Short mmCIF file of C-alpha atoms and ligand atoms in Angstrom, two decimals:
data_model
loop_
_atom_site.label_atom_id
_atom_site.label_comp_id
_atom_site.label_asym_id
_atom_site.label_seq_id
_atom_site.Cartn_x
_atom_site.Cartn_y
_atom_site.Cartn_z
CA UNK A 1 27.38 13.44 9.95
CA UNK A 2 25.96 16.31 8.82
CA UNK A 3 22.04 17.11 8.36
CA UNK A 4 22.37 17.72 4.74
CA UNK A 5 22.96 14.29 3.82
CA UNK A 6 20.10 11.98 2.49
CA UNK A 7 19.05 8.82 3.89
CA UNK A 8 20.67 6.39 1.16
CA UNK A 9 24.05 8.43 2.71
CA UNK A 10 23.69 8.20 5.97
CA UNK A 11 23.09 4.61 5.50
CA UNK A 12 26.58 4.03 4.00
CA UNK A 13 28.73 6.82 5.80
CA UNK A 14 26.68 7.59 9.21
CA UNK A 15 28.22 7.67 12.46
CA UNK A 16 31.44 6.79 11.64
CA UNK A 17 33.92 9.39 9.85
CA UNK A 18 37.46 7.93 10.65
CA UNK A 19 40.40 10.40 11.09
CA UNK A 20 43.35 10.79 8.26
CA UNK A 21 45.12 6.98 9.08
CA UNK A 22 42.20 5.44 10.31
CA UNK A 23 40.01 2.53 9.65
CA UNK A 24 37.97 3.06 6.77
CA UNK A 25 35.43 0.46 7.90
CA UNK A 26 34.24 0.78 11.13
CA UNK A 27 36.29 -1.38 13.58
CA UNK A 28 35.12 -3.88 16.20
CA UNK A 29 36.33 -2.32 19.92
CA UNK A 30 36.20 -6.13 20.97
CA UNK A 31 37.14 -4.41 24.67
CA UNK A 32 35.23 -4.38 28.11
CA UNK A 33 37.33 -1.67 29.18
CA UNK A 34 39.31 0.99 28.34
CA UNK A 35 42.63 1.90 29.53
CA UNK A 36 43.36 6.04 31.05
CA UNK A 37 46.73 7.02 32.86
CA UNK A 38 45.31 9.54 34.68
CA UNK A 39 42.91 8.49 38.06
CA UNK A 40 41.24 11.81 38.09
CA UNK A 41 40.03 11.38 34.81
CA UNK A 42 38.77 8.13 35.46
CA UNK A 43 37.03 9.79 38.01
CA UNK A 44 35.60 12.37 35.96
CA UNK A 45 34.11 10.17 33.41
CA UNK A 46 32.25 8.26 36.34
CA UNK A 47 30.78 11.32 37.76
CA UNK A 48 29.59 12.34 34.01
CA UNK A 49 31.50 15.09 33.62
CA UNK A 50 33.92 14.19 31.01
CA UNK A 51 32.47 12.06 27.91
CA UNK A 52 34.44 8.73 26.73
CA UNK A 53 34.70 5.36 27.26
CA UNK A 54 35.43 2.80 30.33
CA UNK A 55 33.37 -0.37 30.28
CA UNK A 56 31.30 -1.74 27.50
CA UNK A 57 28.08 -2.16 29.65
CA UNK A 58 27.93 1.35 29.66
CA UNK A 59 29.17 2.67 25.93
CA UNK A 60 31.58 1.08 23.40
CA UNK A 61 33.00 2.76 20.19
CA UNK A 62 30.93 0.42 18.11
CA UNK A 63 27.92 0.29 19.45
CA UNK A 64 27.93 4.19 19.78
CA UNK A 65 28.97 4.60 16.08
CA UNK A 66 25.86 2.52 15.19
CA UNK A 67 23.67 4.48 17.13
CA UNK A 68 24.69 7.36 16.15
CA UNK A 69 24.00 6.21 12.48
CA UNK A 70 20.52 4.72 13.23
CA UNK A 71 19.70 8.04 15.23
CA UNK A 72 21.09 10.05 11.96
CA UNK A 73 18.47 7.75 10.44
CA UNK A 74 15.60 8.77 12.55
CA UNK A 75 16.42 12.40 12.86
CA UNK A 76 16.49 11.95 16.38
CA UNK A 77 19.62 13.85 19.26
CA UNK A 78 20.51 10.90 20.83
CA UNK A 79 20.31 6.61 20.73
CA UNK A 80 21.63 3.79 22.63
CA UNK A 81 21.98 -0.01 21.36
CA UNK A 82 20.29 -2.95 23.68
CA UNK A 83 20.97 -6.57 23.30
CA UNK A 84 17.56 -6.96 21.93
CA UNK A 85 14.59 -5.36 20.75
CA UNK A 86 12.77 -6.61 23.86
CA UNK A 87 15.25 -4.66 25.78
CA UNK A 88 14.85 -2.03 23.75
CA UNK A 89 11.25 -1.77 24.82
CA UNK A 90 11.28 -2.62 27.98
CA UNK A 91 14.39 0.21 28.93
CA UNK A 92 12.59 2.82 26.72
CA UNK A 93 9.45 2.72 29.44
CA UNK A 94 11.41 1.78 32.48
CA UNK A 95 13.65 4.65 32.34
CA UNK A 96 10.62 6.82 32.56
CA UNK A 97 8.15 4.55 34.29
CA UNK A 98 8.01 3.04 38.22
CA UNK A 99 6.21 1.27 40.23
CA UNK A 100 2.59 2.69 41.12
CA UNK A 101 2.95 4.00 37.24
CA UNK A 102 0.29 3.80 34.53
CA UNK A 103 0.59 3.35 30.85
CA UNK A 104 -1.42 3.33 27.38
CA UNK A 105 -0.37 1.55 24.73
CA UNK A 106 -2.07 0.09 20.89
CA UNK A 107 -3.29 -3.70 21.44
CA UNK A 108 -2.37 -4.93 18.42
CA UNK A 109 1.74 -5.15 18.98
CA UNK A 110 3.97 -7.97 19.12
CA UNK A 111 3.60 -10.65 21.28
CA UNK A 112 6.70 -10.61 23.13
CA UNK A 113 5.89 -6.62 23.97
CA UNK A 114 2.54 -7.48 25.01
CA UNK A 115 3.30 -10.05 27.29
CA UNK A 116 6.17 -7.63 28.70
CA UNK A 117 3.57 -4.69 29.30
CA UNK A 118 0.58 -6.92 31.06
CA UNK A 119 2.82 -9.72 32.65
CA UNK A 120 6.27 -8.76 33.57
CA UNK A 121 5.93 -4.84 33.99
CA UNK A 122 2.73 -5.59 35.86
CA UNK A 123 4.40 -7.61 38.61
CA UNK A 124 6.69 -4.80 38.56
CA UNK A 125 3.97 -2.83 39.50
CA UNK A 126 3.25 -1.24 36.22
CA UNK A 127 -1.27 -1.11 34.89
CA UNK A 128 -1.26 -0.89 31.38
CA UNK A 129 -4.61 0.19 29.15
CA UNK A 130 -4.28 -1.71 26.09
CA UNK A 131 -6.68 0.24 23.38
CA UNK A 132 -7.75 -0.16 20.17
CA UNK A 133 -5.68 2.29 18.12
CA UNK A 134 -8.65 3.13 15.73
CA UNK A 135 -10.77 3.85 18.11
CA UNK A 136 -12.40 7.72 17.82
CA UNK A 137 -9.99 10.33 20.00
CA UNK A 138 -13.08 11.11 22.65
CA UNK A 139 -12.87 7.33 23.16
CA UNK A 140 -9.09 6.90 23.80
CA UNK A 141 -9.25 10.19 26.13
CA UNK A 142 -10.57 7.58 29.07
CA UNK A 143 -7.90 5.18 28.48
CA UNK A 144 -5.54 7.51 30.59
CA UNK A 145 -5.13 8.50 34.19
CA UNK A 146 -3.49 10.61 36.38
CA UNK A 147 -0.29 8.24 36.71
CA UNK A 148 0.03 7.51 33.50
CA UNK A 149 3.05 7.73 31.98
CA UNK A 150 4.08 6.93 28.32
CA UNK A 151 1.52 6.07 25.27
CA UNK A 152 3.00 3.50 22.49
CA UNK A 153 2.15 2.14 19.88
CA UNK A 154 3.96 0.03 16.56
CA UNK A 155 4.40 2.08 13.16
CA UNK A 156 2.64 -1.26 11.36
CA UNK A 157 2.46 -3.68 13.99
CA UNK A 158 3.44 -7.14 14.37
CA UNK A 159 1.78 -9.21 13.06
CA UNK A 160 -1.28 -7.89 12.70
CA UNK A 161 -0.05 -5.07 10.03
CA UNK A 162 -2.52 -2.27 11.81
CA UNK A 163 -0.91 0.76 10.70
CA UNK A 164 -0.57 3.60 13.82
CA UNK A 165 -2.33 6.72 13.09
CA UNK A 166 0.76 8.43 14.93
CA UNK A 167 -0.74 12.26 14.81
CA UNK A 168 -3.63 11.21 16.65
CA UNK A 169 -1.80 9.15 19.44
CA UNK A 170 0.65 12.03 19.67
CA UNK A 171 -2.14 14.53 20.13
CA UNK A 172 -3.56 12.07 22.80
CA UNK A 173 -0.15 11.90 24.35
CA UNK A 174 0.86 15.79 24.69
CA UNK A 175 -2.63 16.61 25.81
CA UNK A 176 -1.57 14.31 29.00
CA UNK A 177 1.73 15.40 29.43
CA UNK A 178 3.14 11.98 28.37
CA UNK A 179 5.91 10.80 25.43
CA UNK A 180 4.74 8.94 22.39
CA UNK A 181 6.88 5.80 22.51
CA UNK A 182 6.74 4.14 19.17
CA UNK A 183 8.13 0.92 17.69
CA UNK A 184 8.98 1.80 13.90
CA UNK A 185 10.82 -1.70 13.45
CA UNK A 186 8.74 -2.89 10.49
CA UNK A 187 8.60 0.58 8.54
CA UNK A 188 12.11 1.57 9.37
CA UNK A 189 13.21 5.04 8.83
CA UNK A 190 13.71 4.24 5.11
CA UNK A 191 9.43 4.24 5.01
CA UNK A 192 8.86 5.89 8.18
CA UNK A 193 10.26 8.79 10.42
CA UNK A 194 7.58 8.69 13.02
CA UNK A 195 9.57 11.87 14.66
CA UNK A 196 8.29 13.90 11.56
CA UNK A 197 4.75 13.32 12.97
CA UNK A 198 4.92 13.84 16.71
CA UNK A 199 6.68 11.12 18.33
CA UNK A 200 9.03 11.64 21.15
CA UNK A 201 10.86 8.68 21.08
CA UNK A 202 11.35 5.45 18.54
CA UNK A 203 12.44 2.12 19.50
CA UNK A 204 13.94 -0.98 17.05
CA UNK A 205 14.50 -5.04 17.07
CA UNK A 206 17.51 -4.32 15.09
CA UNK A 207 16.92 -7.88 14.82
CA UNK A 208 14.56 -7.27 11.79
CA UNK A 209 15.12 -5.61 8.53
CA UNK A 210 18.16 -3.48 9.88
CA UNK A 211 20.25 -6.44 10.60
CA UNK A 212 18.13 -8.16 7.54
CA UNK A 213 20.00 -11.40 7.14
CA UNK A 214 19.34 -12.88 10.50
CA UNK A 215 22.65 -12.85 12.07
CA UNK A 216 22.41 -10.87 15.27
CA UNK A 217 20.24 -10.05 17.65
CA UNK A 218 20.14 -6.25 19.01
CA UNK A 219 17.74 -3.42 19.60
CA UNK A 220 17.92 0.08 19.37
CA UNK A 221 15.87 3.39 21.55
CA UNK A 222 16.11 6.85 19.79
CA UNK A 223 15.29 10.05 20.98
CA UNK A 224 13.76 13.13 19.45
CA UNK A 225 14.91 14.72 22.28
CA UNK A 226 11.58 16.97 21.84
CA UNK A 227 9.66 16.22 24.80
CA UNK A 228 9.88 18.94 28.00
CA UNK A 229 10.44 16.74 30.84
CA UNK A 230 10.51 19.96 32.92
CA UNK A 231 7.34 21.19 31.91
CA UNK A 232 5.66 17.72 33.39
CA UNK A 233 8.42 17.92 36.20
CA UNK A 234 6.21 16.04 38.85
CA UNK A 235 5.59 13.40 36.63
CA UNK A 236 9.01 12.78 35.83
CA UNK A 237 11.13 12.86 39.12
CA UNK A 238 13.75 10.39 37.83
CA UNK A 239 14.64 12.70 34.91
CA UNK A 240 13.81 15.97 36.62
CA UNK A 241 15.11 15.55 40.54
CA UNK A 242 18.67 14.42 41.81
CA UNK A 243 19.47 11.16 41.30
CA UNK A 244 21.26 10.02 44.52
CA UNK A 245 23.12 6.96 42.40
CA UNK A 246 25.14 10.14 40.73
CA UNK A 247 25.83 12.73 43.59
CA UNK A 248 22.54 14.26 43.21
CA UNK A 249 23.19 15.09 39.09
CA UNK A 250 19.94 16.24 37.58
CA UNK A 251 19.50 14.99 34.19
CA UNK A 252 17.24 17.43 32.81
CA UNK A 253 19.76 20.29 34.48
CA UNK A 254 23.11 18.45 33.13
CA UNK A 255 21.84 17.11 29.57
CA UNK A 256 19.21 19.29 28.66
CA UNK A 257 17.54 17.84 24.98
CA UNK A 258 20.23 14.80 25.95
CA UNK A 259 18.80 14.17 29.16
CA UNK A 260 16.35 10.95 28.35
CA UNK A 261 19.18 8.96 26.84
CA UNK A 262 21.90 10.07 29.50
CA UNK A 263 19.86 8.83 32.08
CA UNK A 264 19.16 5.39 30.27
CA UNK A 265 22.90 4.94 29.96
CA UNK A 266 24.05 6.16 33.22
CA UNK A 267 21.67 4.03 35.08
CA UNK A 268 19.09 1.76 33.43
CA UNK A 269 22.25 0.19 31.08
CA UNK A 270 24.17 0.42 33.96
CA UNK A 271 22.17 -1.53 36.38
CA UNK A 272 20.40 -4.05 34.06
CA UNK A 273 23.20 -4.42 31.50
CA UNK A 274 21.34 -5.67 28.17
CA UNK A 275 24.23 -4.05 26.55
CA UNK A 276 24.46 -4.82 22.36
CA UNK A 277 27.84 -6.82 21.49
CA UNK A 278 30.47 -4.90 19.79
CA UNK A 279 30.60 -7.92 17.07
CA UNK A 280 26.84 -7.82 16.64
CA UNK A 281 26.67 -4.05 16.18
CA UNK A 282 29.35 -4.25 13.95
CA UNK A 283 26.96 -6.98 11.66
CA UNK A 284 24.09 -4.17 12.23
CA UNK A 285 26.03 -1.82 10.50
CA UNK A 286 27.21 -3.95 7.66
CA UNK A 287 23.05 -4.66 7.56
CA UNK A 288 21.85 -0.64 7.89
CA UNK A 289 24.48 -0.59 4.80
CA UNK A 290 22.01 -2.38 2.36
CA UNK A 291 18.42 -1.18 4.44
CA UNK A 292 17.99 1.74 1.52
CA UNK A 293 17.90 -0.99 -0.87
CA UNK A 294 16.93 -3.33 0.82
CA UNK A 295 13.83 -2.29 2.25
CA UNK A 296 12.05 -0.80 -0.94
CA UNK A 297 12.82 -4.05 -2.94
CA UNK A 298 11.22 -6.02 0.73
CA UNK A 299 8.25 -3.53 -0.40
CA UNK A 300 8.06 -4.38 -4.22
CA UNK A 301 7.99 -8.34 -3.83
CA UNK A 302 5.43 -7.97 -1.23
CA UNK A 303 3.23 -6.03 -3.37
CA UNK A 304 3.74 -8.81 -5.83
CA UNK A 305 2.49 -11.11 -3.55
CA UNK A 306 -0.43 -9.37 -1.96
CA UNK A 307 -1.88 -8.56 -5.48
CA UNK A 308 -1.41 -12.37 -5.85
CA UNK A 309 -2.92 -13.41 -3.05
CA UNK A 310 -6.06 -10.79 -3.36
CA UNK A 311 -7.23 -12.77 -6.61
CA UNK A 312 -6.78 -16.36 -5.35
CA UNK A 313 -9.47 -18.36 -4.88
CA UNK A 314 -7.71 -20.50 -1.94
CA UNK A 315 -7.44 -17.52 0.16
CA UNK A 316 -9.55 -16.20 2.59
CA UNK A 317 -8.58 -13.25 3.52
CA UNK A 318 -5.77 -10.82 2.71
CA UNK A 319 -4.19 -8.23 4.81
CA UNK A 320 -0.86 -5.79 3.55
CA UNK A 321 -1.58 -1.91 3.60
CA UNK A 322 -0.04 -1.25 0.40
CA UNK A 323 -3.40 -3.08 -1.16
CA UNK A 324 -5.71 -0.32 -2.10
CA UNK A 325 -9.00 -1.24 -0.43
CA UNK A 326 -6.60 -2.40 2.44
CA UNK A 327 -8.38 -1.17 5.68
CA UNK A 328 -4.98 0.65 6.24
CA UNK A 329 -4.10 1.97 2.42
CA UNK A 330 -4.89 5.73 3.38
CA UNK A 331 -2.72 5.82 6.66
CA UNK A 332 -0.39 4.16 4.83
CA UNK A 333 0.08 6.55 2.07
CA UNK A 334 -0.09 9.26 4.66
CA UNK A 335 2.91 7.85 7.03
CA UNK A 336 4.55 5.76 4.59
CA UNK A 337 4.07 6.85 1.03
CA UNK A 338 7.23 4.71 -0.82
CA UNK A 339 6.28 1.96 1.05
CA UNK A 340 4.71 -0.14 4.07
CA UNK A 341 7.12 -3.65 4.89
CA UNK A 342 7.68 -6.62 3.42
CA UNK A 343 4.75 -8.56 5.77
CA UNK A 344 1.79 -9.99 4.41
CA UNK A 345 -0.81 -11.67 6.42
CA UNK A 346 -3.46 -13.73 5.02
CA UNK A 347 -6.03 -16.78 5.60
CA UNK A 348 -6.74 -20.12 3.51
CA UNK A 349 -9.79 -21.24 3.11
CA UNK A 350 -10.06 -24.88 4.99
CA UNK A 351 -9.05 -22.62 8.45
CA UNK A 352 -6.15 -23.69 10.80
CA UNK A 353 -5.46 -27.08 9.39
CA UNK A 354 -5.18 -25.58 5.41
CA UNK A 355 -2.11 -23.34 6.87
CA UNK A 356 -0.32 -25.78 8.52
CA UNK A 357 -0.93 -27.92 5.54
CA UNK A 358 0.44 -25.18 3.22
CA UNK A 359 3.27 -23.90 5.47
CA UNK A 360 4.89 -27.37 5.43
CA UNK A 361 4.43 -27.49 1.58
CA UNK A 362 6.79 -24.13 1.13
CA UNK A 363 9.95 -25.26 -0.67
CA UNK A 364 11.59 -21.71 -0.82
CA UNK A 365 9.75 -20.21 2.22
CA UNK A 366 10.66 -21.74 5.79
CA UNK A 367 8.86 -21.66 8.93
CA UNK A 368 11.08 -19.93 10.87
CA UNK A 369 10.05 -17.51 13.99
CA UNK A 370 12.20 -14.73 12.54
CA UNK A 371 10.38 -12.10 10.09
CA UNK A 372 11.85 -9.36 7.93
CA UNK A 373 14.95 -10.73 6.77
CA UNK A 374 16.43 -11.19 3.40
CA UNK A 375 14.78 -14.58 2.98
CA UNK A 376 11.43 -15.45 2.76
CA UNK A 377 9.99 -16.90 6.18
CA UNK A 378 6.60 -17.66 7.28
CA UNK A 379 5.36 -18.21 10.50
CA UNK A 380 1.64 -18.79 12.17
CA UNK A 381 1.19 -17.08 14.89
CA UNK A 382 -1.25 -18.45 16.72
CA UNK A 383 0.74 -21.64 16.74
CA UNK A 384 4.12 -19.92 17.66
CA UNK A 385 4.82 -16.08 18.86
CA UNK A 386 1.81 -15.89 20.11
CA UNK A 387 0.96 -18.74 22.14
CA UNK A 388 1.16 -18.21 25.55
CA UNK A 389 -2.48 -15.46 24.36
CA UNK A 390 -5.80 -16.88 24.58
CA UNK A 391 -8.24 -16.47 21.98
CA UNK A 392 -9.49 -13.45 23.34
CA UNK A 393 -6.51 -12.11 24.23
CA UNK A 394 -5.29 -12.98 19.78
CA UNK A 395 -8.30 -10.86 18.75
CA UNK A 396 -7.93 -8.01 21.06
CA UNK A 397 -3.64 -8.49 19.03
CA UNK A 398 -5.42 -7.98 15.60
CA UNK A 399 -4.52 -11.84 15.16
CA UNK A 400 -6.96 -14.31 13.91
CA UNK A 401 -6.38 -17.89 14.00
CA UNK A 402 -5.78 -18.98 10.33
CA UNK A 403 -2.99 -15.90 10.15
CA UNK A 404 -0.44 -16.57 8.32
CA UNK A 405 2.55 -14.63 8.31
CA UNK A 406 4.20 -14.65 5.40
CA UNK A 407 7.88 -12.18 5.88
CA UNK A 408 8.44 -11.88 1.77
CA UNK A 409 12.39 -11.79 1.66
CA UNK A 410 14.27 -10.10 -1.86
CA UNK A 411 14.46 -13.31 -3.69
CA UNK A 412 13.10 -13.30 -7.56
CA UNK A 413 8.98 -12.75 -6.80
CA UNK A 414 7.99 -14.89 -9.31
CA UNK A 415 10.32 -17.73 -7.84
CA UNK A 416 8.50 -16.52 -4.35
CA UNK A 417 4.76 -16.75 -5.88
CA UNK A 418 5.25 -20.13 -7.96
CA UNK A 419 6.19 -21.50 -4.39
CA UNK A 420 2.85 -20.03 -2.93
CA UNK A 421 0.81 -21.93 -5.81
CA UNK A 422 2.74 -25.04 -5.52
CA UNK A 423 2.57 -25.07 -1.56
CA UNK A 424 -1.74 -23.91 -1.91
CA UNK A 425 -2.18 -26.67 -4.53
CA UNK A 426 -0.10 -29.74 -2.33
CA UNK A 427 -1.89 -28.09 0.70
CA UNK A 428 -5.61 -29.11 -0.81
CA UNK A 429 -4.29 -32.67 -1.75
C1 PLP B 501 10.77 -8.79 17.00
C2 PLP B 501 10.13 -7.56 17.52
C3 PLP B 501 10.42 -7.10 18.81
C4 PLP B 501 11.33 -7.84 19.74
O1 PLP B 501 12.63 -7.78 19.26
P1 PLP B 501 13.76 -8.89 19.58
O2 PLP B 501 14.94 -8.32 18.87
O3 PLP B 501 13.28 -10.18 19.05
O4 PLP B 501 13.93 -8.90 21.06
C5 PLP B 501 9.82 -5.94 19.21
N1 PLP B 501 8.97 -5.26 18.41
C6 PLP B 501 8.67 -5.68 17.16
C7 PLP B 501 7.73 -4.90 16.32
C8 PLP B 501 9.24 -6.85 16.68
O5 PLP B 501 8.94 -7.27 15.44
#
């Protein structure tokens, strides 16, 4: 769809624009393959040279629709759907990291991508340098090395609700010669374009507010197409030198700004296979349909909530960056001025105990390990997502051990506040 068109558009009508005859909706290519009568064409679209479909690991008319919307979304040149937003993650820096490779990324992310980044890439043979993202500049300058290869960071992270000072990691980034990789799936591109300020490439859990009624798992990588993978040609040899798997095809050569997301089709897709479902993109889309209105009403009950929570005497501590005072408010109004997520964190006085106490007393809240769908869920995460860290490894994740997580969903706020007072009050009995 064209450029001219504004987000609340794009939402509706993106990446699908049937032909005279056609589906009006966006149909559900419920097909592993597709059928050609012609060998040589066949042939053609395995050697890259001739764009369209053949198997479903690799690119399916759904799936490619609703990338093509969520990219729209982003301002970005080119996406690809995963199965997951832990695919997502994991293909975004594998198809531009190996073995022997460095990388730098915020500590305080979600769980599952930390444990990805310092357990599973690392016995692939991948260091990371987890940093504090507020550190000073001259500090975060040491965090990188020669091999290293990406930088990332979340736009508000999970759960902690740190919000990225994305300039200033992009600075970091291009002074190295590296991508900013960043994870906008709590902002979404309805409160945050993270492209606008200097990242290269944005990743999703489609899972989360996109989907937004918890029905299907997926994930999404998008790509600015921005960053000169030529200029840092060493660096880069997959991108930038033949790849033997496809008769010595250069990416960089072939694909030019389309080169990052070729190459994570044509072989990371291709030989790992975390491919979304044609039926689940096609419940993305139905989600991405609502996320304009959706996301700023997510936004409005949360700020209910957080002003609620600031005044109550059984609470600790409480943590959303739309809160002026919030140790985040002026990035946020900088990245994200209609709007942060629908997350708030907070403590109870009487520690650990007081929020289990008060998590099992929710009536209209459930403990549930999702987060940013349309109903309200809590979660604590030092009991459940993040686990498997030790305390150490919790503070160095922005998440302290009476956090509770508290996803506010677009229910009636007042319905969703008289359910925090009646869970704080059976919680003290
Ligand atoms: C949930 C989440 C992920 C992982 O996504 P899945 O779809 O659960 O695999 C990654 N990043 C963030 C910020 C998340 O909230």
């Amino acid at each position: 769809m064209e450029k001219k068109f504004h987000r609340e558009t794009i939402c509706i009508q993106g990446g699908y624009t049937p032909k005279s005859g056609e589906a009006r909706v966006l149909p559900i290519y419920q097909s592993t393959t597709f059928k050609y009568d012609d060998s040589d064409q066949m042939g053609r679209l395995f050697d890259l040279e001739e764009e369209g479909y053949f198997y479903s690991r690799l690119a399916n008319p759904t799936c490619d629709a609703v990338a093509k919307k969520i990219c729209e979304l982003e301002g970005g040149c080119g996406a690809m759907l995963t199965s997951s937003g832990q695919a997502a993650n994991f293909y975004a820096m594998f198809n531009i990291v190996n073995a022997g490779d460095h990388i730098v990324s915020a500590a305080p992310i979600y769980g599952g991508t930390s444990n990805l980044f310092t357990v599973t890439m690392k016995k692939m043979g991948v260091d990371v340098t987890l940093v504090d993202p507020d550190a000073p500049e001259e500090e975060l300058e040491k965090a990188f090395r020669p091999n290293t290869k990406a930088m990332f960071g979340e736009t508000i992270s999970n759960p902690a609700l740190v919000v990225l000072d994305i300039e200033k990691f992009a600075r970091l980034a291009h002074r190295h010669g590296v991508p900013l990789i960043v994870d906008n799936t709590f902002a979404t591109p309805i409160n945050c374009r993270p492209f606008e300020w200097g990242a290269d490439i944005v990743t999703h859990s489609t899972t989360k507010y996109m989907d937004g009624h918890a029905v299907a798992l997926g994930g999404c990588i998008v790509d600015s197409g921005n960053f000169d993978w030529e200029a840092h040609a060493d660096r880069f040899p997959g991108l930038t030198t033949p790849d033997e798997s496809y008769h010595g095809l250069v990416y960089t050569k072939a694909f030019g700004k389309g080169a990052y997301i070729q190459k994570l089709t044509a072989q990371i897709m291709r030989d790992l296979g975390s491919m979304q479902s044609p039926m689940n993109a096609f419940l993305l889309n139905l989600g991405l349909e609502t996320l304009h209105l959706r996301v700023p009403r997510h936004c409005e009950n949360a700020q209910k909530v957080a002003e609620f929570l600031q005044n109550n005497e059984n609470v600790s501590w409480v943590s959303y960056p739309g809160l002026p005072g919030d140790r985040y408010y002026e990035l946020a109004q900088k990245y994200m001025p209609d709007g942060t997520c629908g997350v708030v964190v907070f403590g109870l006085k009487g520690g650990r105990e007081a929020c289990v106490r008060f998590m099992d007393s929710l009536k209209l809240g459930a403990i549930v390990t999702h987060v940013a769908d349309a109903r309200t869920s809590v979660l604590h995460p030092a009991s459940h997502t993040h686990r498997q860290l030790n305390d150490e490894q919790l503070v160095e994740a922005g998440v302290k051990p009476d956090l509770i997580r508290f996803s506010v969903g677009i229910e009636n706020a007042g319905d969703i506040i008289a359910d925090i007072q009646q869970a704080m009050e059976a919680a003290k009995a």
